[in-house]
Tab-separated table of C-alpha atoms in Angstrom:
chain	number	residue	atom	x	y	z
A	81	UNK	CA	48.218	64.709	-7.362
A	82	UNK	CA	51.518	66.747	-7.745
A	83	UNK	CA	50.216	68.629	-10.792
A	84	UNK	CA	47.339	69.642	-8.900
A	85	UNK	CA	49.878	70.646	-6.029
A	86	UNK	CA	52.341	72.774	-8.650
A	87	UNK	CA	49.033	74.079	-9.826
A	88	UNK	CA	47.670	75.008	-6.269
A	89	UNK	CA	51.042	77.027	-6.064
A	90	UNK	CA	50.766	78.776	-8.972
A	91	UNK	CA	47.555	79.831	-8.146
A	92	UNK	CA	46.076	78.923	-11.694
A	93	UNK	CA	43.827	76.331	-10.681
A	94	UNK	CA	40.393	75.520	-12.549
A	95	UNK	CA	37.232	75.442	-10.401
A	96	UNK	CA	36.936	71.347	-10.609
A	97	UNK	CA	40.396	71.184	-9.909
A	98	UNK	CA	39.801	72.713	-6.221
A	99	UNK	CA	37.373	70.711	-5.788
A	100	UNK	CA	39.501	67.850	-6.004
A	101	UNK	CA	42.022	68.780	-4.502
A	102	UNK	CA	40.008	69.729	-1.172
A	103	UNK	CA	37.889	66.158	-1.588
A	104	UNK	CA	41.042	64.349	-1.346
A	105	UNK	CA	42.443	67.030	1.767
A	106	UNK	CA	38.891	65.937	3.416
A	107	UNK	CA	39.004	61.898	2.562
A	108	UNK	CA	42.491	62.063	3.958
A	109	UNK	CA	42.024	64.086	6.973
A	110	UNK	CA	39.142	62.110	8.208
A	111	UNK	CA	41.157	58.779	7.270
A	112	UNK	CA	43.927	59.778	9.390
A	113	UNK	CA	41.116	60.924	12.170
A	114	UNK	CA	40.234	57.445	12.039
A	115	UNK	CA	43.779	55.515	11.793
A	116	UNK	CA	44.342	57.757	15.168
A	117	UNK	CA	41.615	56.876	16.902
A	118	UNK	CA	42.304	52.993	16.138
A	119	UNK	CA	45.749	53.631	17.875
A	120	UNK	CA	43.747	54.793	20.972
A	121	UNK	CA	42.121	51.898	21.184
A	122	UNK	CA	44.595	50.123	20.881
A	123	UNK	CA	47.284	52.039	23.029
A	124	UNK	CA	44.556	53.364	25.894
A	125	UNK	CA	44.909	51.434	29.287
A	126	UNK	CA	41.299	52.052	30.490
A	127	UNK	CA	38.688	50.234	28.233
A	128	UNK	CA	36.093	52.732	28.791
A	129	UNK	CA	38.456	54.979	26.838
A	130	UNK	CA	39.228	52.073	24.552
A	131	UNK	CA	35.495	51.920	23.307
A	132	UNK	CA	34.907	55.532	23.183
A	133	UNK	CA	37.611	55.671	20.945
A	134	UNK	CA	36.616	52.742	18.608
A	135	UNK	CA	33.259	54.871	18.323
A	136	UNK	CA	35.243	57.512	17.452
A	137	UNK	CA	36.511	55.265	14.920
A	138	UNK	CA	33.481	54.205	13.381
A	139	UNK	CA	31.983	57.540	12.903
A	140	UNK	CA	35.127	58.608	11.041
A	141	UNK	CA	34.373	55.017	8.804
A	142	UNK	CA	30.747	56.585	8.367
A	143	UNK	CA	32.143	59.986	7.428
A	144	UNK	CA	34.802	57.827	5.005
A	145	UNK	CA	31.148	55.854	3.486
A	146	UNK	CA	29.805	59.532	2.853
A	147	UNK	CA	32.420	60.884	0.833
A	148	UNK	CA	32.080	58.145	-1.067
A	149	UNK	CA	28.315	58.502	-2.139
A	150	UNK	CA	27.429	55.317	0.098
A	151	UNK	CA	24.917	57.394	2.780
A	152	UNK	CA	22.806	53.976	3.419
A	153	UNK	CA	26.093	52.522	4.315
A	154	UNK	CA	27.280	55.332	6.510
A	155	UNK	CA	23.501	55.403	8.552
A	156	UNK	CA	23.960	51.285	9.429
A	157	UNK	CA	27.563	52.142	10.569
A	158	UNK	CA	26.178	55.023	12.599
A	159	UNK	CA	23.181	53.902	14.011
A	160	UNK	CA	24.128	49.979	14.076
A	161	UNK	CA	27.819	49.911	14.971
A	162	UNK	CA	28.672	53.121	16.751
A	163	UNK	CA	25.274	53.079	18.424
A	164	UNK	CA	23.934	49.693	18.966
A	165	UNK	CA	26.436	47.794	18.907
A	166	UNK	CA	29.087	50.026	20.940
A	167	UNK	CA	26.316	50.537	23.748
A	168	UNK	CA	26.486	47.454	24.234
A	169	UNK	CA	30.338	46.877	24.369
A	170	UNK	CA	30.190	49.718	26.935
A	171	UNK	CA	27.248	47.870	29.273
A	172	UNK	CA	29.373	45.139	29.429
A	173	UNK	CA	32.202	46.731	30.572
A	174	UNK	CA	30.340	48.588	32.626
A	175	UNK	CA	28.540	45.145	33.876
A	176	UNK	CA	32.249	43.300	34.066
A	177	UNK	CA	34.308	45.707	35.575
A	178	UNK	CA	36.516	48.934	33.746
A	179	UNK	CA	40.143	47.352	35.580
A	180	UNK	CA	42.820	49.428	34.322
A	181	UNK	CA	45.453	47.343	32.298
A	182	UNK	CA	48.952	47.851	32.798
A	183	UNK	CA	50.551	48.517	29.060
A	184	UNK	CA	53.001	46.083	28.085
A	185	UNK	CA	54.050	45.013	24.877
A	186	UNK	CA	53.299	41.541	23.384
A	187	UNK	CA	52.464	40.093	20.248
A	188	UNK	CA	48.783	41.646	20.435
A	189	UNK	CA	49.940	45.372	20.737
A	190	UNK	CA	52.617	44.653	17.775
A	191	UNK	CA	49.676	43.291	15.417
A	192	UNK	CA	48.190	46.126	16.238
A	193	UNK	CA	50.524	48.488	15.234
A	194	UNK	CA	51.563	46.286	12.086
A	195	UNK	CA	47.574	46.614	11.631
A	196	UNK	CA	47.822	50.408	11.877
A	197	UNK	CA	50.661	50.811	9.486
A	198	UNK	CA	49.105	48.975	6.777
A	199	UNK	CA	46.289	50.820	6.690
A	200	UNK	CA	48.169	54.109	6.529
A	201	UNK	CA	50.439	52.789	4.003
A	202	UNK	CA	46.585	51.743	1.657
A	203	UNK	CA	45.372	55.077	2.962
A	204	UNK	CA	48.706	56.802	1.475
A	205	UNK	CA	48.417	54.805	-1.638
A	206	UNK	CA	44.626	55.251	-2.692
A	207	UNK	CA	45.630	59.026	-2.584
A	208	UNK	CA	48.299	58.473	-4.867
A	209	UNK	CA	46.521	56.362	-7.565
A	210	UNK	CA	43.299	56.423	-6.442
A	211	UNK	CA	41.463	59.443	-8.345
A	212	UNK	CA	43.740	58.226	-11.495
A	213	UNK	CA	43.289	54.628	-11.804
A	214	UNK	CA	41.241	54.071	-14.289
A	215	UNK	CA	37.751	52.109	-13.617
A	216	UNK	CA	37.544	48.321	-15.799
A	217	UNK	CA	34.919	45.908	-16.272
A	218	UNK	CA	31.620	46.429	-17.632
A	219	UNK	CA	30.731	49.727	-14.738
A	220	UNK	CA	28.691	51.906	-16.037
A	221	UNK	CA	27.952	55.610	-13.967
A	222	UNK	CA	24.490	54.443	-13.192
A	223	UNK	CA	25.763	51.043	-11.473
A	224	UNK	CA	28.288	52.946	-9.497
A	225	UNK	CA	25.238	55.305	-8.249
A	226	UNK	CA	23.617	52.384	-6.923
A	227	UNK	CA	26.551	50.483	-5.189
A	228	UNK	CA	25.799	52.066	-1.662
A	229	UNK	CA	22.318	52.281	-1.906
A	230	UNK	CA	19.656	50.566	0.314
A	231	UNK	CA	18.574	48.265	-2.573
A	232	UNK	CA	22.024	47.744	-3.973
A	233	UNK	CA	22.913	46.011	-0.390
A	234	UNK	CA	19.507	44.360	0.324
A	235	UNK	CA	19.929	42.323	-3.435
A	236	UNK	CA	23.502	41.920	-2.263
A	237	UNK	CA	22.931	40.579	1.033
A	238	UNK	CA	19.661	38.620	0.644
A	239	UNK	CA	20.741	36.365	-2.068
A	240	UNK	CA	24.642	35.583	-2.616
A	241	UNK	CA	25.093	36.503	1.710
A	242	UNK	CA	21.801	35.107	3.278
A	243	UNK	CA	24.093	32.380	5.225
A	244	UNK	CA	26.006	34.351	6.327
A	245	UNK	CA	23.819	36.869	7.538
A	246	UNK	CA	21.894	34.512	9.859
A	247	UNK	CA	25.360	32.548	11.131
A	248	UNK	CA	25.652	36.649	12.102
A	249	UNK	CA	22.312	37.168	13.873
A	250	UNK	CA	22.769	33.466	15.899
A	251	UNK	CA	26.261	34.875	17.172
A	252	UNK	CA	24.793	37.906	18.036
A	253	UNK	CA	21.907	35.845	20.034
A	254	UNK	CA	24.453	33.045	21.845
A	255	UNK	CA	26.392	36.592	23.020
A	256	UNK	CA	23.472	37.968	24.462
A	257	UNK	CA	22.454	34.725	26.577
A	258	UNK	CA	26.150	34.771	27.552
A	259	UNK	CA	25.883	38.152	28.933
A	260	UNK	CA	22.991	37.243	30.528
A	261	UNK	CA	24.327	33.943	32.233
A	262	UNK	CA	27.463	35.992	33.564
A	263	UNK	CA	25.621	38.784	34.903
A	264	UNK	CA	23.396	36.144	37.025
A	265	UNK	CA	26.132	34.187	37.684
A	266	UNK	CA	28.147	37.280	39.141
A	267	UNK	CA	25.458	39.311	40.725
A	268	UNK	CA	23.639	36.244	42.514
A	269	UNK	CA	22.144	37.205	45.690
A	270	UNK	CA	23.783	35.633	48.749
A	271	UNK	CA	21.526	33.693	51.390
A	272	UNK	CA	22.170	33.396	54.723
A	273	UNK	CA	21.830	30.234	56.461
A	274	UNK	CA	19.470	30.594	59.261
A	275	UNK	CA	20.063	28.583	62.757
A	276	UNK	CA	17.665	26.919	64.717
């Protein structure tokens, strides 16, 4: 990385080279987009805010999958996660009640800053020996084409994951009979007791 940056000063710089150079500029710019937006959901008082900024979040993790060739990947965190899944979050705040928090800090806020950090300090250390770490194993370029595909993740999931996967589809089900239970529970009409 600093010979490409003496390079980029001496204006000298082969064609492949700025491509680099700007890949890494983007991957880093979005990653810091995203470590930001994980602070304001973290730091923001109001949890409307709060979710709009975790969507914020996972977009940036969707922009982060399509740099790196994984577009299947970056579609289920789109339409799955910062669609789905966040519309939900925000009905049931919406449902529950947006009360504004007073910010304090406790052990929660301080995990979540220690949380923070160490992802800036991986996202500051896969751009130093990231592009130059050499790949090991048995890899070869057309198994790396496939690792974010649709197929790749269906083998993937569907064989050595399929336990987990349904454990993950029950939680999702006992969450939504929850909601439903609460939102009965707390929006039960009121009768009146008539006299005679």
């Amino acid at each position: 990385m600093m010979e490409m940056l003496e390079q980029a000063l001496n204006f000298n710089l082969p064609q492949e080279v700025v491509f680099d150079l700007f890949y890494q500029t983007v991957i880093f710019a979005v990653g810091m987009t995203a470590l930001l937006a994980s602070l304001g959901v973290i730091l923001c008082t109001n949890p409307v805010y709060s979710a709009l900024f975790l969507i914020g979040n996972m977009v940036c993790l969707a922009m982060l999958f399509l740099l790196y060739n994984a577009e299947f990947l970056a579609a289920v965190q789109v339409v799955v996660y910062a669609g789905a899944v966040m519309i939900l979050f925000l009905f049931i705040i919406a449902l529950l009640g947006a009360h504004k928090e007073a910010p304090e800090l406790n052990l929660q806020t301080m995990a979540g800053f220690a949380f923070v950090g160490a992802l800036f300090c991986e996202l500051l250390m896969t751009l130093r020996i990231g592009g130059n770490r050499p790949v090991t194993g048995n890899i070869t370029p057309e198994l790396l084409d496939e690792v974010g595909s649709a197929k790749a993740i269906g083998i993937e999931l569907f064989s050595k994951h399929i336990v987990p996967f349904e454990l993950a589809s029950l939680l999702l089900l006992v969450a939504a009979v929850g909601i439903i239970t609460l939102a009965k529970f707390h929006y039960r009409p009121i009768r009146r007791r008539t006299t005679r």
